[in-house]
Coordinates of C-alpha atoms in Angstrom, one line a residue:
X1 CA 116.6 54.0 90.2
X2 CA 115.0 55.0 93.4
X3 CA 114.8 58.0 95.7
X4 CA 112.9 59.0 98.7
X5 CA 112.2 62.8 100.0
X6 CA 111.1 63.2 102.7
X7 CA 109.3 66.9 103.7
X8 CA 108.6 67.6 107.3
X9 CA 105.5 70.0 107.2
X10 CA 104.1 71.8 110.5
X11 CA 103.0 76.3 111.0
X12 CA 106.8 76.9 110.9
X13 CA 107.8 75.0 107.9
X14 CA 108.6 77.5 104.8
X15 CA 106.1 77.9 102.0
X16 CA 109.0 76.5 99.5
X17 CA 111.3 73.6 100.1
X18 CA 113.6 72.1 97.7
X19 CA 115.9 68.9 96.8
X20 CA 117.9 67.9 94.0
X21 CA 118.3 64.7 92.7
X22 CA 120.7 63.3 89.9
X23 CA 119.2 61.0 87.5
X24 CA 122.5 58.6 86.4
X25 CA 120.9 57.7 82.5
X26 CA 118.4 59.0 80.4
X27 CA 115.0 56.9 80.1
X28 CA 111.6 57.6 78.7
X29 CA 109.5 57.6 81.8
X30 CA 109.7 58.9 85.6
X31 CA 107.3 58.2 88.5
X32 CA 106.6 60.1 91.5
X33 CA 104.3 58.4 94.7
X34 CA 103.3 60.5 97.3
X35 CA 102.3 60.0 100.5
X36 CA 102.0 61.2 103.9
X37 CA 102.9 59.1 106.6
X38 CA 100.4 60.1 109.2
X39 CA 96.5 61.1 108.6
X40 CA 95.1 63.6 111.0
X41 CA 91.4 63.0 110.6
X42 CA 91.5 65.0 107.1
X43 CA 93.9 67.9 107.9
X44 CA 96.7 66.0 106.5
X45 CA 95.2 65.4 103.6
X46 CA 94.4 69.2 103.1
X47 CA 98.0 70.1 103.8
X48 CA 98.6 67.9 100.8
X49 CA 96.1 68.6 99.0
X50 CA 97.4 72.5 98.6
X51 CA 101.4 71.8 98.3
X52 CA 102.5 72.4 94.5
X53 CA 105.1 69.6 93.2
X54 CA 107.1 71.0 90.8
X55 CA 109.5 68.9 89.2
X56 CA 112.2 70.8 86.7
X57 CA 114.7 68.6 84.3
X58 CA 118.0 69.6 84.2
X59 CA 117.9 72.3 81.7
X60 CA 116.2 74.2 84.3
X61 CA 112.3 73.9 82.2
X62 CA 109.4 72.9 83.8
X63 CA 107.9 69.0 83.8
X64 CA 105.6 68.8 86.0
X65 CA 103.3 71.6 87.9
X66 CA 100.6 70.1 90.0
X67 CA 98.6 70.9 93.0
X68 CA 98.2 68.0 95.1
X69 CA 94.3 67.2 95.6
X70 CA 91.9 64.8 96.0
X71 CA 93.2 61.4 95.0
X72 CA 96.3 62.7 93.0
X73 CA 99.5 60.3 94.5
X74 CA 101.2 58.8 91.1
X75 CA 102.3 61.2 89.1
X76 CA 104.1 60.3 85.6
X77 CA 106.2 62.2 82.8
X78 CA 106.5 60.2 79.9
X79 CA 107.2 60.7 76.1
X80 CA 103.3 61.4 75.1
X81 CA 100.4 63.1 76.3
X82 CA 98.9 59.5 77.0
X83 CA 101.6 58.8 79.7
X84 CA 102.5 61.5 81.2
X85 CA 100.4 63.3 84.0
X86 CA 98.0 66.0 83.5
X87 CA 99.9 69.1 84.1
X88 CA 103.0 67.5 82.5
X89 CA 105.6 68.4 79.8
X90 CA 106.4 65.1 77.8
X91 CA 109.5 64.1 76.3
X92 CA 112.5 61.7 77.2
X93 CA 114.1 62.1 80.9
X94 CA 117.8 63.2 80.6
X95 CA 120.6 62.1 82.7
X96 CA 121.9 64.8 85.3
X97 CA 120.5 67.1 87.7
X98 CA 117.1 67.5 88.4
X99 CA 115.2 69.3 91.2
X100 CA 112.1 68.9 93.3
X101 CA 110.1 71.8 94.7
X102 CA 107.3 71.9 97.0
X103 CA 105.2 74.9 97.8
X104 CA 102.4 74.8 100.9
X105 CA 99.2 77.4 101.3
X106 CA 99.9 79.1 104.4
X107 CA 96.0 79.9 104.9
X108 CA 95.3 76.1 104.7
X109 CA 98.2 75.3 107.1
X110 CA 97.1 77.8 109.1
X111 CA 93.4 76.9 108.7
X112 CA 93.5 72.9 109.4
X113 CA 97.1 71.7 110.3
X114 CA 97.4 73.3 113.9
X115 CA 100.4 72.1 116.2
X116 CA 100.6 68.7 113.9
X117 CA 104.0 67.6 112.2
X118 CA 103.2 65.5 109.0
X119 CA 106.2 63.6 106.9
X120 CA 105.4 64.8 103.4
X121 CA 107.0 61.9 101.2
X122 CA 107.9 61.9 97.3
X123 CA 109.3 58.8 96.2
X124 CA 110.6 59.2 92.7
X125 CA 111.2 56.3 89.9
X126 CA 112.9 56.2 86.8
X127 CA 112.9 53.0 84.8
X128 CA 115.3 51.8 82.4
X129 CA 112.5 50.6 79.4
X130 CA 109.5 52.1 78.9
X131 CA 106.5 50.8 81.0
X132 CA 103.8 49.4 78.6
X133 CA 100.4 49.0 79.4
X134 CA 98.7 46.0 80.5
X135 CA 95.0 45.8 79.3
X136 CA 94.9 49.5 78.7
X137 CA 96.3 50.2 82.3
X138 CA 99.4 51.3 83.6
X139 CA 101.0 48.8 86.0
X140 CA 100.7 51.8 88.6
X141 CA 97.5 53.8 89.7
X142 CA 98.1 57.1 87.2
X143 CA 94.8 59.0 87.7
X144 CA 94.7 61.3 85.1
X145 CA 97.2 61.9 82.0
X146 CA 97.0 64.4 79.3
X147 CA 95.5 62.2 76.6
X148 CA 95.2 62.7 72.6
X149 CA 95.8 67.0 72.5
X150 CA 99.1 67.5 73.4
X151 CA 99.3 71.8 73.6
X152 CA 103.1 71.8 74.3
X153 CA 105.6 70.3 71.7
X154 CA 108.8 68.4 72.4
X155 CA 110.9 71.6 71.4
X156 CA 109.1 74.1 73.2
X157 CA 110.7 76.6 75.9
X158 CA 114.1 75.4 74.9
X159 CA 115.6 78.8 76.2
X160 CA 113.2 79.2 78.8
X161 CA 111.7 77.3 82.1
X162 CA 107.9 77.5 82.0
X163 CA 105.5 76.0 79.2
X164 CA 104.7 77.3 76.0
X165 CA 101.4 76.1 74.4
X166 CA 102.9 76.4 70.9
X167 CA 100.9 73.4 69.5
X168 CA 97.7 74.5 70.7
X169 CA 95.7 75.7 67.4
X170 CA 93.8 78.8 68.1
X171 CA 92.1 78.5 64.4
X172 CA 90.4 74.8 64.3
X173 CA 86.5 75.3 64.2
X174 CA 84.7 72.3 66.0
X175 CA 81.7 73.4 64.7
X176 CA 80.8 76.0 61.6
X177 CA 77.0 77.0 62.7
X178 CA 76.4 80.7 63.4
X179 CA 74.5 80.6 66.8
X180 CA 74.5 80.9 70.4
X181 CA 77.2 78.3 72.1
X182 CA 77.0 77.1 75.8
X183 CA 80.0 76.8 77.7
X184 CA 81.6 77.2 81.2
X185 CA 84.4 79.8 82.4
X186 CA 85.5 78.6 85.5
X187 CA 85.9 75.1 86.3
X188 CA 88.8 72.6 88.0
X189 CA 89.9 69.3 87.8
X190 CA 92.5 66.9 89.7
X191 CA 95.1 69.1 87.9
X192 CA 94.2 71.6 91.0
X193 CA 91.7 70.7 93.9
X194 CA 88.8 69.6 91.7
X195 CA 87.9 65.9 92.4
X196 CA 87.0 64.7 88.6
X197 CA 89.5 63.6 86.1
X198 CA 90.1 65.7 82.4
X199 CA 88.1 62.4 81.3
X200 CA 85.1 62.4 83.6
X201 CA 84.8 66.5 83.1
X202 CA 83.5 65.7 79.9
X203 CA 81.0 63.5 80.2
X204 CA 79.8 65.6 82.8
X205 CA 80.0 68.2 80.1
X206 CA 77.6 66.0 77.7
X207 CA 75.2 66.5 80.3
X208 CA 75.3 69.8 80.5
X209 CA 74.6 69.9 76.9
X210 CA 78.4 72.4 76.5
X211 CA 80.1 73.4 73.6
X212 CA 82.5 74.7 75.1
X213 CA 85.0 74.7 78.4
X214 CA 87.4 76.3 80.2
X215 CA 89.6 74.6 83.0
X216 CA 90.8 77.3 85.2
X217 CA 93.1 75.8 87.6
X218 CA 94.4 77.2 90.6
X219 CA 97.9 78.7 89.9
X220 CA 98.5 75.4 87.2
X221 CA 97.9 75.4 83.8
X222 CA 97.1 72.3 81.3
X223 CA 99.1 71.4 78.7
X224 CA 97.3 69.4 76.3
X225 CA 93.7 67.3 76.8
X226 CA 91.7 64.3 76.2
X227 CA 90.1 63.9 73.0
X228 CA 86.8 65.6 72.9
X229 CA 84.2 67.4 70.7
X230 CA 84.1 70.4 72.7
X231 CA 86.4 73.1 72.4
X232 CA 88.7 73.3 75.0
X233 CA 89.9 77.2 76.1
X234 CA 93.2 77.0 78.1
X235 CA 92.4 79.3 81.0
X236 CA 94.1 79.9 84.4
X237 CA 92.8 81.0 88.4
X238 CA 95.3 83.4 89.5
X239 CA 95.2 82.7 93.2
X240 CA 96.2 84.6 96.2
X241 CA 94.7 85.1 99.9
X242 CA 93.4 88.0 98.8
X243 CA 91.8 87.1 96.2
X244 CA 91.2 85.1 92.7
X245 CA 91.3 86.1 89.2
X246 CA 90.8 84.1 85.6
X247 CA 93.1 84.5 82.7
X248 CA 91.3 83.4 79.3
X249 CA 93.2 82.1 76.6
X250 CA 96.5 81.6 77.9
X251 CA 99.2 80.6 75.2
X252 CA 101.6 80.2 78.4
X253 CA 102.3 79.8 81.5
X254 CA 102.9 83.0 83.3
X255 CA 105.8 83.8 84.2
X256 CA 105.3 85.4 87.6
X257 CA 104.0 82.3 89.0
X258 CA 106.7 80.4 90.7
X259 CA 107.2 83.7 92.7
X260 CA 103.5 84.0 93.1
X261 CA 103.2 81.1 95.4
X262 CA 106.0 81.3 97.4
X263 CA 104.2 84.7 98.2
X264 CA 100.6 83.8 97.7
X265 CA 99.6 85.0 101.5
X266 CA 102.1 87.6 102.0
X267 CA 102.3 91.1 101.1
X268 CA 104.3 90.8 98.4
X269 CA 101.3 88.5 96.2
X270 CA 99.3 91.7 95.8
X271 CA 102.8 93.4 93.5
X272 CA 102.5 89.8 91.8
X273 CA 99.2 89.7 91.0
X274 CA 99.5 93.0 89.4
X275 CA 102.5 92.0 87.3
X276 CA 100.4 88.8 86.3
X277 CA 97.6 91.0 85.3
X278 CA 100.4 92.8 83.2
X279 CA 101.3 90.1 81.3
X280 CA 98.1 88.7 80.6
X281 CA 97.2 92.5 79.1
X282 CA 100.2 92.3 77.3
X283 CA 99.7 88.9 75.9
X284 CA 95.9 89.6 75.3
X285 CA 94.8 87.6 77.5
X286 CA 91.3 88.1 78.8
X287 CA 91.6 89.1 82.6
X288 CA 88.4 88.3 84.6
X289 CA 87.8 89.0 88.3
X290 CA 86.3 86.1 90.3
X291 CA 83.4 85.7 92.8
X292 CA 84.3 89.2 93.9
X293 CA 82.2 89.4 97.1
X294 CA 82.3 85.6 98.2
X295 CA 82.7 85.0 101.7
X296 CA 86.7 84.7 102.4
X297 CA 87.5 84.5 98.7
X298 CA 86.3 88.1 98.1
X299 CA 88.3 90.4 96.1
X300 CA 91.0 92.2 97.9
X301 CA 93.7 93.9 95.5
X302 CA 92.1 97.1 95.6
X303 CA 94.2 98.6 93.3
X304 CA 93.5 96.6 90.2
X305 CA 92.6 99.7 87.5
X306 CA 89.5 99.3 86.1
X307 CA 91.1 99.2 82.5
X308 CA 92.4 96.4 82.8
X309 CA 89.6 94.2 83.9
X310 CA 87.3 92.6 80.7
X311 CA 85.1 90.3 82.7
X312 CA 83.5 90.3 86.1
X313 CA 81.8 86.8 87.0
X314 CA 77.9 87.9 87.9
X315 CA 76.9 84.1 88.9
X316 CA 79.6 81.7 90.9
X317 CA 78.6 78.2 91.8
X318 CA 75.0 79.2 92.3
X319 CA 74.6 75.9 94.5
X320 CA 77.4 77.7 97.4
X321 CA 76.0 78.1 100.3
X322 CA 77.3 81.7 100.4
X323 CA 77.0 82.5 96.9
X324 CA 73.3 83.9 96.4
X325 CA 73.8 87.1 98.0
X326 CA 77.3 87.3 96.6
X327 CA 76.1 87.0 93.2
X328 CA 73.5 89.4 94.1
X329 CA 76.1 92.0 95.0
X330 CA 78.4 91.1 91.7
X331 CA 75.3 92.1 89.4
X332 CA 74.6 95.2 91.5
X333 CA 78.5 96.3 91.5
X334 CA 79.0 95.8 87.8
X335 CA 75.8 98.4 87.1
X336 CA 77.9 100.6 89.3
X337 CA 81.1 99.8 86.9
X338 CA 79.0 100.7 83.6
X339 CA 76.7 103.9 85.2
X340 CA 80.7 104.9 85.6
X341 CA 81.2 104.1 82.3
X342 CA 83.5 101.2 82.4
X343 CA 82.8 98.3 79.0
X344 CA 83.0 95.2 81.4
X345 CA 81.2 91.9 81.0
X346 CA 78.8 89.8 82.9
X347 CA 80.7 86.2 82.8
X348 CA 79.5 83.1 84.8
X349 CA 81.3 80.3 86.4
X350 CA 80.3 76.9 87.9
X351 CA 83.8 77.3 89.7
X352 CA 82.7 73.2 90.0
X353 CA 85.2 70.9 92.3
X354 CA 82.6 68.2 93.0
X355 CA 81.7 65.2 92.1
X356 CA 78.9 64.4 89.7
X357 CA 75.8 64.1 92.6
X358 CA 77.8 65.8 95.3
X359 CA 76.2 68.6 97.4
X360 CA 77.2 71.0 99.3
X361 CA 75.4 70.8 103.2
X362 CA 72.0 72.4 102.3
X363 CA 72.4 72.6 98.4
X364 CA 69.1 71.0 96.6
X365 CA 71.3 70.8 93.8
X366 CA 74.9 69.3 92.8
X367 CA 78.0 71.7 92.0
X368 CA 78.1 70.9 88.1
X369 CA 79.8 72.4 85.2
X370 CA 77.6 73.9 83.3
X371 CA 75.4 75.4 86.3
X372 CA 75.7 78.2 84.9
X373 CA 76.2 78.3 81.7
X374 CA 77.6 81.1 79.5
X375 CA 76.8 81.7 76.2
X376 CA 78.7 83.3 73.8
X377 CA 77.3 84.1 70.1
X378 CA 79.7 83.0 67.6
X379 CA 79.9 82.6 63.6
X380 CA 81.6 79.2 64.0
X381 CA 83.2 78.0 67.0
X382 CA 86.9 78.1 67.3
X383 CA 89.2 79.1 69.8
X384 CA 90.0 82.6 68.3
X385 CA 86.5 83.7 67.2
X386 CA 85.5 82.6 70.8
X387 CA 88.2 85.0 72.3
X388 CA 86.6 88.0 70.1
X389 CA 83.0 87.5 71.2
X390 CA 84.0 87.4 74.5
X391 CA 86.2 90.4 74.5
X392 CA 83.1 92.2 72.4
X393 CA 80.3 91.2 74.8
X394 CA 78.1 89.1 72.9
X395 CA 77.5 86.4 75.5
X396 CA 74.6 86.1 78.5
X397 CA 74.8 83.9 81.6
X398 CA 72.2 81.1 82.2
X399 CA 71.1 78.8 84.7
X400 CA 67.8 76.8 83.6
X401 CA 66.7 78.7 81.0
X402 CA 67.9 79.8 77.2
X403 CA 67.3 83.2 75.3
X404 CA 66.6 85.0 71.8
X405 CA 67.4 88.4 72.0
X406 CA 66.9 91.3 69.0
X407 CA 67.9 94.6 69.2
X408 CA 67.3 97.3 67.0
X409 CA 68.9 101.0 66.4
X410 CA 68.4 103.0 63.3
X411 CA 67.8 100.3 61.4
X412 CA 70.7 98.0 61.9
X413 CA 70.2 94.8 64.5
X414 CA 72.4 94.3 67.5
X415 CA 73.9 91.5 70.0
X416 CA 73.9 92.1 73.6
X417 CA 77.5 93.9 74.4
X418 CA 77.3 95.3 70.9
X419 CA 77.8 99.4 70.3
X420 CA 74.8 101.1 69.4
X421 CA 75.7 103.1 65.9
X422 CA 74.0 106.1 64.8
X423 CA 74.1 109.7 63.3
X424 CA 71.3 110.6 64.2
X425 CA 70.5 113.3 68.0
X426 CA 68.0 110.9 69.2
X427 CA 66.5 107.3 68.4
X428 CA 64.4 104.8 69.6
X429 CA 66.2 101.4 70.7
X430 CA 64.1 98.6 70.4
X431 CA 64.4 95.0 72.2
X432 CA 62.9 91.9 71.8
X433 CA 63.4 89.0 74.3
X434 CA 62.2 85.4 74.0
X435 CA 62.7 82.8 77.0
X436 CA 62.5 79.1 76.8
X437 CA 63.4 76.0 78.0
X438 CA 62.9 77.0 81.6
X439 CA 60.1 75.2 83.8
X440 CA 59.6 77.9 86.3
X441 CA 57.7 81.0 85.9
X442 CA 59.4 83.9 85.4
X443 CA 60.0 87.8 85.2
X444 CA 61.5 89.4 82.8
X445 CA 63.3 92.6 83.6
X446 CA 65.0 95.5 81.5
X447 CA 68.0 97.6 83.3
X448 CA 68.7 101.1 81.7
X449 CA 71.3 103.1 83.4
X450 CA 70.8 101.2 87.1
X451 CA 67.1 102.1 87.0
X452 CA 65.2 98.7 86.6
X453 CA 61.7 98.0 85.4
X454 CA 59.6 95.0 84.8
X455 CA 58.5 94.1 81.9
X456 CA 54.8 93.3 80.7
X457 CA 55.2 89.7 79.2
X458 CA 53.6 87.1 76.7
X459 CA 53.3 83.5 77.8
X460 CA 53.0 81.9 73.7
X461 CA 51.8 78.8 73.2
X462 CA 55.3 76.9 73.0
X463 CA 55.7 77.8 76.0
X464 CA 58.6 80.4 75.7
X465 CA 57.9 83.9 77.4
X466 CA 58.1 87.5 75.4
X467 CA 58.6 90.6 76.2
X468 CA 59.8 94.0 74.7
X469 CA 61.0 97.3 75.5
X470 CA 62.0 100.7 74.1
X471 CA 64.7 103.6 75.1
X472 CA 65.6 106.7 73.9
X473 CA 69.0 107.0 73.5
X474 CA 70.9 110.8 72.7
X475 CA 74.2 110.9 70.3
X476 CA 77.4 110.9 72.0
X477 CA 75.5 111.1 75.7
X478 CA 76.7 107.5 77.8
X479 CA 73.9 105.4 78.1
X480 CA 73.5 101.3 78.5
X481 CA 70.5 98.6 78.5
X482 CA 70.6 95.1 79.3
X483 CA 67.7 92.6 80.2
X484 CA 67.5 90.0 83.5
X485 CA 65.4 87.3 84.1
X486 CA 64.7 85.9 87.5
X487 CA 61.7 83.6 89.0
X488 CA 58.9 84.4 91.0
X489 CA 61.1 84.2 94.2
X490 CA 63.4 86.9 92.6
X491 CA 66.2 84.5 92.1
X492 CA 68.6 85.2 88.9
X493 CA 68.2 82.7 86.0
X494 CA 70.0 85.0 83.4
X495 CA 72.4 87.9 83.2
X496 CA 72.4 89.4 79.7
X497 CA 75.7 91.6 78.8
X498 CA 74.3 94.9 77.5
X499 CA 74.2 97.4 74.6
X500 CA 75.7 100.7 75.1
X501 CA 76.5 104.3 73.5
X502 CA 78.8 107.0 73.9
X503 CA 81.6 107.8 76.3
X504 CA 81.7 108.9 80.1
X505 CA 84.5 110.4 81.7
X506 CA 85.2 107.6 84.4
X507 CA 85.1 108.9 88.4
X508 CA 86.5 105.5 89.0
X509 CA 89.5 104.2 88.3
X510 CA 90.3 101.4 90.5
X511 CA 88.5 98.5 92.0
X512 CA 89.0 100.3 95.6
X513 CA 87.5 103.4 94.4
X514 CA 84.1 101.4 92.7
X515 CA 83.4 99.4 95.7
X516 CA 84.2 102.6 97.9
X517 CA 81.7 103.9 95.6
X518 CA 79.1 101.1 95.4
X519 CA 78.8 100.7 99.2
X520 CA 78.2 104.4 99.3
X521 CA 74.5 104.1 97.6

């Protein structure tokens, strides 16, 4: 069978529109083209490219959830991962009633559609015998399907709409080595508007020498992957106009999402981002905040208590044209967060939508995955163990350059984010750094309760760069440390978490009241 929709989008049209459909026999596969009829120099295209497609069966769950993006218009559910759509629940297709939802971005609308009417068009397919491939290609142009890791079973979220990750296994170690493991926090694929394929992310991932990796779509989630050797975090970007947040380690879809975007720019999202921050707390979830003072995209939800942030990203697509001094300001706010008192970690994100040599107007370099890179000290690399060092701390944030770092307290050896342990009333902390594989020269720096100093370093013969310090550090009195390193220009090449003792009684307790606080200084 064969049915058209047609969606007439202009400023007035609502942010969610709906049509049902019946499907008159069950089959194995379903197709959905989309189109607009009319190009407006781009602006169409946006329009499209920020309208969620959801497609429900007809026992009300979920089958497809996809923002439309850059090159994303054939869309398939089919009975595996390898022929149904990224973003896609597979299984059979039913006979009965089905429904179509489509949800626009206001801001975009807004931002490039002006007086313009486009005819938004879905043409959906269901075919009587499966569709085989021919020569290892569908007979239609399906950009991206789920592949070999299929995260959702056939059974899942029987009694409810939204997926369930229920096959995903939290315990499989890809590798068993106890050492420091690259990955990336914040990245995007055609899944939302990122322009590379599940596929094509990782082979830009080889390059980037990662171990890990993260897809954090906007207001989408995966459900399943390609076959890979990295490990592959299910993560989500919470997305409003006020402001963006990633959720680590998702085992679901949340469930405040389908009301989320119908109020993504209204007042209502700022309610719904706080119930989705909920959730994820209750669900442990890691919560982290995202490029917090980038340009439009800043954070806005004020009222997000302190307690219930884990992660802060320091470094956000260093290659943005707006994103050095934001990045800047991210570091210097999250000194402000632990002088208060607050245990909450440096993370970095390439936040990468681009293609493999694409460049931003100005950037000398590409957008990449990878760029930074975050590294998190693991004893073996699996999902779970990934999820403790990250809530723990033990990670830094790289571009261009790797670390060693030893610590030292009464005798016992620490990881950056670690608690300093001791009976003693005072000792002496002592850190060693080592720098390498970085081609520029650079400054090391240590950072002890917001007061910075440079440190006096070694250049050694490999070619790696040493420094150390000491601090005294009181029993029971608050106190932190952590080391930076930055070239000669005073860019940052490295954000490393820190180590911390004692307790603070917090004059902060929501994001308002720390930025109220940090532009004060």
């Amino acid at each position: 069978m064969k049915k058209e929709f047609i969606f007439q989008i202009s400023k007035s049209t609502a942010v969610r529109s709906e049509e049902s459909v019946r499907i008159p026999f069950a089959t194995s596969q379903m197709l959905l083209r989309v189109r607009l009829e009319k190009e407006y120099s781009g602006m169409g295209y946006l329009v499209v490219y920020d309208a969620f497609a959801h497609l429900y069966d007809q026992k009300g769950r979920v089958r497809l959830w996809h923002l439309l993006g850059h090159g994303e218009r054939e869309l398939l559910i089919g009975s595996g991962g390898k022929d149904t759509s990224v973003g896609g629940v597979p299984g059979s297709i039913e006979a009965g009633n089905w429904k179509i939802e489509l949800f626009l971005f206001t801001e975009y609308i807004a931002q490039f559609l002006g007086d313009a009417v486009v005819n938004f068009v879905i043409e959906l397919e269901t075919f009587e015998d499966e569709i085989a491939e021919e020569d290892g290609k569908m007979p239609f142009h399906v950009l991206d399907v789920i592949g070999d890791q299929e995260w959702v079973s056939k059974t899942s979220g029987r009694n409810q709409m939204l997926p369930v990750l229920d096959h995903y296994d939290w315990k499989r170690e890809v590798c068993r080595e106890t050492m420091w493991y690259k990955g990336d926090f914040h990245t995007h694929t055609t899944l939302s508007d990122g322009k590379e394929t599940t596929a094509s992310a990782m082979e830009k991932a080889k390059l980037t020498e990662l171990d890990f990796y993260v897809p954090t779509e906007h207001n989408a989630i995966h459900t399943g992957w390609v076959d890979t050797s990295l490990l592959i975090l299910p993560g989500i970007e919470i997305t409003t106009e006020q402001g963006h947040c990633n959720f680590f380690g998702i085992d679901r879809m949340p469930k405040v999402l389908p009301q989320l975007l119908e109020h993504v720019g209204d007042e209502s999202s700022e309610r719904l981002m706080y119930e989705a921050i909920a959730e994820a707390k209750e669900r442990n979830w890691i919560v982290s905040v995202n490029h917090p003072f980038l340009h439009i995209w800043k954070w806005k939800h004020g009222g997000l208590a302190l307690q219930d942030m884990d992660c802060l990203e320091v470094i956000n697509d260093p290659t943005y044209p707006y994103a050095k001094e934001a990045n800047e300001q991210a570091v210097a706010f999250l000194d402000v967060l632990w002088e208060d008192g607050w245990n909450i970690w440096g993370v970095g994100g390439s936040d990468s939508h681009n293609l493999l040599e694409e460049r931003y107007d100005g950037a000398e370099l590409p957008s990449i995955a990878g760029d930074p890179g975050t590294f998190v000290f693991c004893e073996g690399l699996s999902a779970a163990e990934l999820m403790e060092r990250v809530r723990r701390g033990n990670m830094y944030v790289s571009r261009f350059c790797m670390g060693a770092f030893e610590i030292f307290c009464s005798g016992n050896r620490y990881l950056p984010g670690d608690e300093l342990q001791f009976e003693e009333d005072t000792v002496s902390v002592e850190y060693h750094i080592r720098v390498y594989d970085t081609t520029e020269r650079i400054c090391l720096y240590m950072i002890r309760d917001g007061r910075r100093e440079l440190l006096r370093q070694t250049e050694e013969a490999d070619g790696s760069v040493t420094a150390e310090a000491k601090a005294e550090f009181r029993q029971g009195e608050w106190s932190y440390m952590r080391t930076e390193v930055r070239n000669e220009a005073g860019e940052l090449l490295a954000y490393v978490n820190p180590v911390y003792h004692g307790r603070k009684t917090h004059e902060c307790m929501t994001f308002a009241e720390a930025v109220k606080k940090f532009e004060g200084r």
